[in-house]
Short mmCIF file of N, CA and C in Angstrom, two decimals:
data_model
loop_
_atom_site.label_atom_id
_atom_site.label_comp_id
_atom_site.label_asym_id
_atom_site.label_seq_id
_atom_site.Cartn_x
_atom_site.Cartn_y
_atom_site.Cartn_z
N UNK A 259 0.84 -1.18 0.00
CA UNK A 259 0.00 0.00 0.00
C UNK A 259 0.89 1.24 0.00
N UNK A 260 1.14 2.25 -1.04
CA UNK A 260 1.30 3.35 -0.84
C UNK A 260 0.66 4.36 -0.25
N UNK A 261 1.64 5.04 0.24
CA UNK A 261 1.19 6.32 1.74
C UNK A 261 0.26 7.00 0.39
N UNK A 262 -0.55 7.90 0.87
CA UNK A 262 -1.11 9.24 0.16
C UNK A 262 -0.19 10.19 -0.02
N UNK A 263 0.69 10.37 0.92
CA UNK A 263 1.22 11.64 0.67
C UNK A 263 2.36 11.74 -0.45
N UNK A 264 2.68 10.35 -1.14
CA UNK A 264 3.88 10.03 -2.02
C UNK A 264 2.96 10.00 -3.41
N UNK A 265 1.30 9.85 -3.22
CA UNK A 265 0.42 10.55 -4.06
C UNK A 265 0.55 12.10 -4.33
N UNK A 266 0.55 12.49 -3.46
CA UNK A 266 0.22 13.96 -3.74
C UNK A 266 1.17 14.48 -4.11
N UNK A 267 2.80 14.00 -4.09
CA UNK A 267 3.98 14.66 -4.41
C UNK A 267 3.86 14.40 -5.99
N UNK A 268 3.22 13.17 -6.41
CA UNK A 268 3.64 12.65 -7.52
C UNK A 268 2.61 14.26 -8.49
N UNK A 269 1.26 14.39 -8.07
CA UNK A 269 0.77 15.28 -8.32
C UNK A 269 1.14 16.50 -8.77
N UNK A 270 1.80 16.86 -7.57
CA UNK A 270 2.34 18.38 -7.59
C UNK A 270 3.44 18.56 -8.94
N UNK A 271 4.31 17.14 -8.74
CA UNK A 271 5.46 17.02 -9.91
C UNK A 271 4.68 17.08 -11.28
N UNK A 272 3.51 16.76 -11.41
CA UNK A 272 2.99 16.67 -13.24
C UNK A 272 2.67 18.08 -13.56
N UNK A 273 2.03 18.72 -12.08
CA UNK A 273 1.26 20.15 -12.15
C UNK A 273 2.66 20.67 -12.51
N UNK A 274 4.03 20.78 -11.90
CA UNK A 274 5.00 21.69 -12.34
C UNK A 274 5.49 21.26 -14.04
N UNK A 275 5.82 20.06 -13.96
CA UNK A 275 6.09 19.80 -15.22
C UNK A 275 5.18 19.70 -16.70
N UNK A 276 4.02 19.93 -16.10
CA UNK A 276 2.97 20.42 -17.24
C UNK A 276 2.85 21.97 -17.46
N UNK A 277 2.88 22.53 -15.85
CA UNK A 277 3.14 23.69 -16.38
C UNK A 277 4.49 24.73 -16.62
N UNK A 278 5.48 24.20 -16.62
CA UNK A 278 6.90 24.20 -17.36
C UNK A 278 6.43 24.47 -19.08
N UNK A 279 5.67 23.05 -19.62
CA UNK A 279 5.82 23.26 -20.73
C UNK A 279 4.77 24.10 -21.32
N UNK A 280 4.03 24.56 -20.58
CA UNK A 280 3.23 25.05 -21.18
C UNK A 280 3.13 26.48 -21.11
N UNK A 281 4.18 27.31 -20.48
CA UNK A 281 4.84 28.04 -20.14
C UNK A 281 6.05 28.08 -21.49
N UNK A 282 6.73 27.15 -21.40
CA UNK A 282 8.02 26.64 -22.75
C UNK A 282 7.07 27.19 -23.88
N UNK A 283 6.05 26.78 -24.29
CA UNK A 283 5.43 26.34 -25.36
C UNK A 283 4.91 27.90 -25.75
N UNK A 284 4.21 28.59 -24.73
CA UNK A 284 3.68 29.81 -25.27
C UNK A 284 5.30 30.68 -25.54
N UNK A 285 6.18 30.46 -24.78
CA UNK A 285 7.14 31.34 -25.45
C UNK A 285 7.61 31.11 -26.51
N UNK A 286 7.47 30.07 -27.00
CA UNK A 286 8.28 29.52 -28.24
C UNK A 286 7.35 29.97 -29.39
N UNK A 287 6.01 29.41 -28.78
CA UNK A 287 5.44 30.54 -30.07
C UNK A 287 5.27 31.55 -30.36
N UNK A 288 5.44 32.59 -29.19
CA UNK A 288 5.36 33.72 -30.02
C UNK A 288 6.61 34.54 -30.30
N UNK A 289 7.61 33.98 -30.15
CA UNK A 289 9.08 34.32 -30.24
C UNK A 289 9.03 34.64 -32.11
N UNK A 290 9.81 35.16 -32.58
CA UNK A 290 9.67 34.83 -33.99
C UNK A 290 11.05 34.42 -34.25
N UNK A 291 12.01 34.58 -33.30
CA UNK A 291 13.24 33.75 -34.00
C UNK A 291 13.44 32.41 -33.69
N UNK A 292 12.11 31.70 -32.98
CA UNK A 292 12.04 30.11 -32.01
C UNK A 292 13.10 30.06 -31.78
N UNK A 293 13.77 30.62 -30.75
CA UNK A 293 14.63 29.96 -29.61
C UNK A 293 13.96 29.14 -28.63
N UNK A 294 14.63 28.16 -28.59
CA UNK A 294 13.83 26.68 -27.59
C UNK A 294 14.38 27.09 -26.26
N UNK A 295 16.11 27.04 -26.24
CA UNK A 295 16.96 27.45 -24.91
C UNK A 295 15.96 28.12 -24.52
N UNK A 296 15.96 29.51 -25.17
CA UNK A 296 15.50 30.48 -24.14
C UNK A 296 14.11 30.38 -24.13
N UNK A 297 13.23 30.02 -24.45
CA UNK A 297 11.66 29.44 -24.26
C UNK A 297 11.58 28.33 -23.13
N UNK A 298 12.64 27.64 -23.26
CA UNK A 298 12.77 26.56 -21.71
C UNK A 298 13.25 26.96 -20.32
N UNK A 299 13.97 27.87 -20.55
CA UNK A 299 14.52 28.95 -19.32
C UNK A 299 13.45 29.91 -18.74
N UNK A 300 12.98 30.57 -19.91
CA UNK A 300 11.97 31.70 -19.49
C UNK A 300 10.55 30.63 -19.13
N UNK A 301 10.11 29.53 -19.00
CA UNK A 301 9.04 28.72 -19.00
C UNK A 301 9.29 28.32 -17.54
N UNK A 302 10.59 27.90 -17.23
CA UNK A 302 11.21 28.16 -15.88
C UNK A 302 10.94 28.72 -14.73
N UNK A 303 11.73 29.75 -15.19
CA UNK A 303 11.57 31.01 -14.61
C UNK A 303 9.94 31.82 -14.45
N UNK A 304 9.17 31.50 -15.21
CA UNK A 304 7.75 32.08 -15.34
C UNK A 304 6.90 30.92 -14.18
N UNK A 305 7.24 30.06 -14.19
CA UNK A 305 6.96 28.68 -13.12
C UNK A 305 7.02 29.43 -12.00
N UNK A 306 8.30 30.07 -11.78
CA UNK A 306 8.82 29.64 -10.17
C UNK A 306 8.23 31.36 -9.76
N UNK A 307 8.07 32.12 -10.77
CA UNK A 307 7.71 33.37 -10.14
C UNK A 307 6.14 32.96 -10.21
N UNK A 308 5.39 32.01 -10.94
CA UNK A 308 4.05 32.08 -10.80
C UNK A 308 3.37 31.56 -9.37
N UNK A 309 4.83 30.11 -9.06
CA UNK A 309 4.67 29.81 -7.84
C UNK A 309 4.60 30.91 -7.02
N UNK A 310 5.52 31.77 -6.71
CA UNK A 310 5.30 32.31 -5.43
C UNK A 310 4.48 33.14 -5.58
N UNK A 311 3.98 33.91 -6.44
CA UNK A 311 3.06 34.89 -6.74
C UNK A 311 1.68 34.27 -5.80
N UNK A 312 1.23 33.04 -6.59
CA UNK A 312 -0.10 32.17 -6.50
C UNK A 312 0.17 31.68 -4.73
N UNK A 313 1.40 31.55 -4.26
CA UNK A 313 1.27 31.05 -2.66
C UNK A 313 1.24 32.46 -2.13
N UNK A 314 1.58 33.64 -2.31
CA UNK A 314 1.41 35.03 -1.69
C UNK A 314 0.03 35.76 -1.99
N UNK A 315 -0.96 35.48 -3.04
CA UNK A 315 -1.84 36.00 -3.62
C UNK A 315 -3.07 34.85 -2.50
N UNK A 316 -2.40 33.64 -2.15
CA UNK A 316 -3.74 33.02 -1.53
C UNK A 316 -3.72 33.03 -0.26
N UNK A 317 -2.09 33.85 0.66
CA UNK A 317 -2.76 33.69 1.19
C UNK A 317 -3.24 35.19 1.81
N UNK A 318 -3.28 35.93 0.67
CA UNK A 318 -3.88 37.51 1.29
C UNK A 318 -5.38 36.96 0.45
N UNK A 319 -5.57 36.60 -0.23
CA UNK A 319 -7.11 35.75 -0.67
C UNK A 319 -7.50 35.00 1.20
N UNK A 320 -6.61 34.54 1.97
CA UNK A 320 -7.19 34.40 2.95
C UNK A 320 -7.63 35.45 3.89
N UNK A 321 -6.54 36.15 3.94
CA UNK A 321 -6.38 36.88 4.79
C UNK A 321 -7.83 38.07 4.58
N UNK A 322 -7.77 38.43 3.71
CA UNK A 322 -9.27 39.38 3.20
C UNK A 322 -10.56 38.75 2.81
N UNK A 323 -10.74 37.02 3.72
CA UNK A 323 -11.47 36.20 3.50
C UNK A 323 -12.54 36.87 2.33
N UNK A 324 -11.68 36.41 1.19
CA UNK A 324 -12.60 36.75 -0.23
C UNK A 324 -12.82 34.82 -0.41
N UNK A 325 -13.57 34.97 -1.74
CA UNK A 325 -14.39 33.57 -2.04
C UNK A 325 -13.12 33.06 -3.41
N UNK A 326 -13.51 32.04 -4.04
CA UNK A 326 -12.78 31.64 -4.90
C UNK A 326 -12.45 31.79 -5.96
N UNK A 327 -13.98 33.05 -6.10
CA UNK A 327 -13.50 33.94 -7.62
C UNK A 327 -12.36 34.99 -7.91
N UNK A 328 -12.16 35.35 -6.42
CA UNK A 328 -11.28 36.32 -6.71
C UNK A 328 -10.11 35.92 -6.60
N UNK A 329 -9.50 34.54 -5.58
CA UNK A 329 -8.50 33.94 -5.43
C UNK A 329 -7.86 33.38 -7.01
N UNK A 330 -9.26 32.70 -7.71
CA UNK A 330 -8.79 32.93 -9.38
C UNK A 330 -8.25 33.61 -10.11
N UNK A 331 -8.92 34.71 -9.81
CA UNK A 331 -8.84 36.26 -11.03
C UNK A 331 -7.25 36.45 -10.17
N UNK A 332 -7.17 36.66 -8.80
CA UNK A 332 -5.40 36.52 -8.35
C UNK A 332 -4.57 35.64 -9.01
N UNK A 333 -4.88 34.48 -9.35
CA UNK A 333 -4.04 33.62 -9.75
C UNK A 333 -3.92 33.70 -11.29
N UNK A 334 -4.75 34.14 -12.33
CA UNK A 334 -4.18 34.78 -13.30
C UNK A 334 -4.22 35.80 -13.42
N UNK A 335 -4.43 36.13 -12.93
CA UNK A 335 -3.56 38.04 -12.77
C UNK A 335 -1.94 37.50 -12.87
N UNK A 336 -1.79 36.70 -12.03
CA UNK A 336 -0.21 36.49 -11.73
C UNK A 336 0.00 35.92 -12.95
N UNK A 337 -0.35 34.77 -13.53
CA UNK A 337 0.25 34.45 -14.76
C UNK A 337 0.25 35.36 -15.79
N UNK A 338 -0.44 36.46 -16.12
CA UNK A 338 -0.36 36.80 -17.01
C UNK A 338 0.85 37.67 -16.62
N UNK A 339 0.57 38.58 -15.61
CA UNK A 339 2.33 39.44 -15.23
C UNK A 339 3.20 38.83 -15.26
N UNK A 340 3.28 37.67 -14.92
CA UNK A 340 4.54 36.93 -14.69
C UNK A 340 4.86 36.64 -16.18
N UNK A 341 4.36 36.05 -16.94
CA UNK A 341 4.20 35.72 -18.10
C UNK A 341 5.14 36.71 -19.14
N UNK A 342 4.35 37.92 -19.05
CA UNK A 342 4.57 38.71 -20.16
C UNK A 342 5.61 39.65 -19.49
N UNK A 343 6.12 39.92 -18.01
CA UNK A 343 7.54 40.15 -17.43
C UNK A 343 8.61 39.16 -18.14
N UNK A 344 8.67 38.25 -18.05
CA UNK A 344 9.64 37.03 -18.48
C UNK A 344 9.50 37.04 -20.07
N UNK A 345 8.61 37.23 -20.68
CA UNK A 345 8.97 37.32 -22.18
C UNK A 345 9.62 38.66 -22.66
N UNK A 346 9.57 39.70 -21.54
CA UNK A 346 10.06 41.38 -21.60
C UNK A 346 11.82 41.10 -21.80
N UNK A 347 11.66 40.82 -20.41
CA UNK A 347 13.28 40.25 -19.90
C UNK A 347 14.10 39.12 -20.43
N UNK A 348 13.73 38.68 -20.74
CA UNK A 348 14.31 37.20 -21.26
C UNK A 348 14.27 37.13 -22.43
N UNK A 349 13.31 37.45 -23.98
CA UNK A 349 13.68 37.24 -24.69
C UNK A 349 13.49 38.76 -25.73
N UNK A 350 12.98 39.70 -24.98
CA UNK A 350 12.95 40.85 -25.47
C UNK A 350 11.90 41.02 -26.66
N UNK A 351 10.76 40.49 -26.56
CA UNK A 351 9.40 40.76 -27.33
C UNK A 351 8.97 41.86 -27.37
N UNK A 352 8.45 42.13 -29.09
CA UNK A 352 7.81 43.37 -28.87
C UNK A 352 6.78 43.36 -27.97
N UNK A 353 6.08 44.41 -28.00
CA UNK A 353 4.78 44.85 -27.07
C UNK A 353 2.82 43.35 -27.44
N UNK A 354 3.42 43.73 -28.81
CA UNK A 354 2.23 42.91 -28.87
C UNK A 354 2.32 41.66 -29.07
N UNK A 355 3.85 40.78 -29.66
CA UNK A 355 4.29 39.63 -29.19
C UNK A 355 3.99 39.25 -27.39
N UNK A 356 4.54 40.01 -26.72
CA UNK A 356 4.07 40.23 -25.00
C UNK A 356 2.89 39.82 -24.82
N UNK A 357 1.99 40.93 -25.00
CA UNK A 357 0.71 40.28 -25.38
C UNK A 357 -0.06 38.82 -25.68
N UNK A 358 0.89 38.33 -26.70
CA UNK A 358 0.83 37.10 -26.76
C UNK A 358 1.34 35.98 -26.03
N UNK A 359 2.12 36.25 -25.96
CA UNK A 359 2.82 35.64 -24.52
C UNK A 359 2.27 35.09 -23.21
N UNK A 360 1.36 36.50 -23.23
CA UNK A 360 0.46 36.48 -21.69
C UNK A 360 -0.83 35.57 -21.95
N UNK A 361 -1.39 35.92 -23.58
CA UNK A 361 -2.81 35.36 -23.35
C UNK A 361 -2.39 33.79 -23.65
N UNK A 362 -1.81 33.41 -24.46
CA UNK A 362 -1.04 32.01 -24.74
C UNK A 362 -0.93 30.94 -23.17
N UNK A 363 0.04 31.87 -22.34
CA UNK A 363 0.40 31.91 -20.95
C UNK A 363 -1.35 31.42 -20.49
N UNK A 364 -2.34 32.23 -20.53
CA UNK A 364 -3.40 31.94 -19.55
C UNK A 364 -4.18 30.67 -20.58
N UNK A 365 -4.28 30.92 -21.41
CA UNK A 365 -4.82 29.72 -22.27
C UNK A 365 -4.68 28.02 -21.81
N UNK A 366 -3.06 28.39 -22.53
CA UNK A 366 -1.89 26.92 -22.26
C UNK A 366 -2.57 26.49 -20.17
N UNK A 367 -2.57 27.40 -19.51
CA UNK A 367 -2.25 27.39 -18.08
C UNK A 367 -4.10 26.45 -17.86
N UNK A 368 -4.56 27.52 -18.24
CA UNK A 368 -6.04 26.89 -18.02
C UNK A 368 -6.77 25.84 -18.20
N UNK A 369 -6.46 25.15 -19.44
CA UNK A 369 -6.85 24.38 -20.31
C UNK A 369 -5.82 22.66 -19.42
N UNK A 370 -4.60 23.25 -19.12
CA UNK A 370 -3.75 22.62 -18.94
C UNK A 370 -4.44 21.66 -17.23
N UNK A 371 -4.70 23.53 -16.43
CA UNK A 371 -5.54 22.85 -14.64
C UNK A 371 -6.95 21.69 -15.41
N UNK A 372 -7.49 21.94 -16.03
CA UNK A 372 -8.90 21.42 -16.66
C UNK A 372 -8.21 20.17 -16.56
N UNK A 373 -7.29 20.02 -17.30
CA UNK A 373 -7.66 18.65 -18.00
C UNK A 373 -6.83 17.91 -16.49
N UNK A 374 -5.49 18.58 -15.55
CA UNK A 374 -5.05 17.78 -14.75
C UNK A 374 -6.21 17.61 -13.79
N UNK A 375 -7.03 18.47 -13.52
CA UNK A 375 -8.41 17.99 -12.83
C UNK A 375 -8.70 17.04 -12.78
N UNK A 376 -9.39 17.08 -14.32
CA UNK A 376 -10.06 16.02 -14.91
C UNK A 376 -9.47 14.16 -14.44
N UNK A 377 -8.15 14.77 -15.13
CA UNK A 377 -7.27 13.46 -14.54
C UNK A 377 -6.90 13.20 -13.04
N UNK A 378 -7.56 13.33 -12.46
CA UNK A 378 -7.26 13.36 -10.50
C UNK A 378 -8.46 12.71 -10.56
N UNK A 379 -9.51 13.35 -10.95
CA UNK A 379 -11.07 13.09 -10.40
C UNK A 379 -11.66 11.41 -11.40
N UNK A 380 -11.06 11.05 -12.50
CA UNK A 380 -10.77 10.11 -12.88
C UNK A 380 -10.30 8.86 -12.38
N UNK A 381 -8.77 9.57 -12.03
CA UNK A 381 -7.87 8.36 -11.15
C UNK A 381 -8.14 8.22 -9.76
N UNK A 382 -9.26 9.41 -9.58
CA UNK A 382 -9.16 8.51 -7.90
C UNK A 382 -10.94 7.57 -7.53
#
């Protein structure tokens, strides 16, 4: 019998590494010279700032006991800043490439929680 909690790690690892690439993936497309390196770095890097954004955003979502819509609209709020910061810095996109970046960013991100949902509520 496996513990639960060597469940939930396994979890957390698909949520980062799904959203790595899907993070990778919106930069790569809207890059126009497709650099992969730097679409895998900045996908990275857009991860680890979305992490802390999304653990600081929930828990002032606690703290101002708001409901779950707004803890949402916090949590892409952050992807999209985070998003389209890291395509600024990192690969130097124009303004409306950026743009793309960000909505790509919330698309890829959304579509991505859906379906790992989906797959939890499935497998368990």
């Amino acid at each position: 019998m496996i513990p639960s909690g060597i469940q939930e790690i396994w979890v957390v690892m698909l949520y980062c590494i799904l959203s790595w690439v899907a993070f990778s993936g919106a930069l790569y497309l809207a890059d126009n010279l497709r650099r992969p390196k730097e679409a895998m770095l900045g996908g990275l890097l857009t991860l680890v700032l979305a992490s802390v954004l999304s653990m600081l955003t929930s828990f002032a979502a606690e703290q101002l006991l708001t409901g779950m819509a707004m803890n949402i609209s916090f949590q892409l709020a952050g992807i999209l800043l985070c998003s389209m910061a890291v395509s600024r810095v990192m690969q130097m996109l124009s303004w409306p490439r950026t743009w793309l970046v960000g909505l790509l960013s919330l698309i890829f991100y959304s579509v991505m929680g859906i379906l790992l949902g989906w797959g939890i509520v499935l497998l368990a």
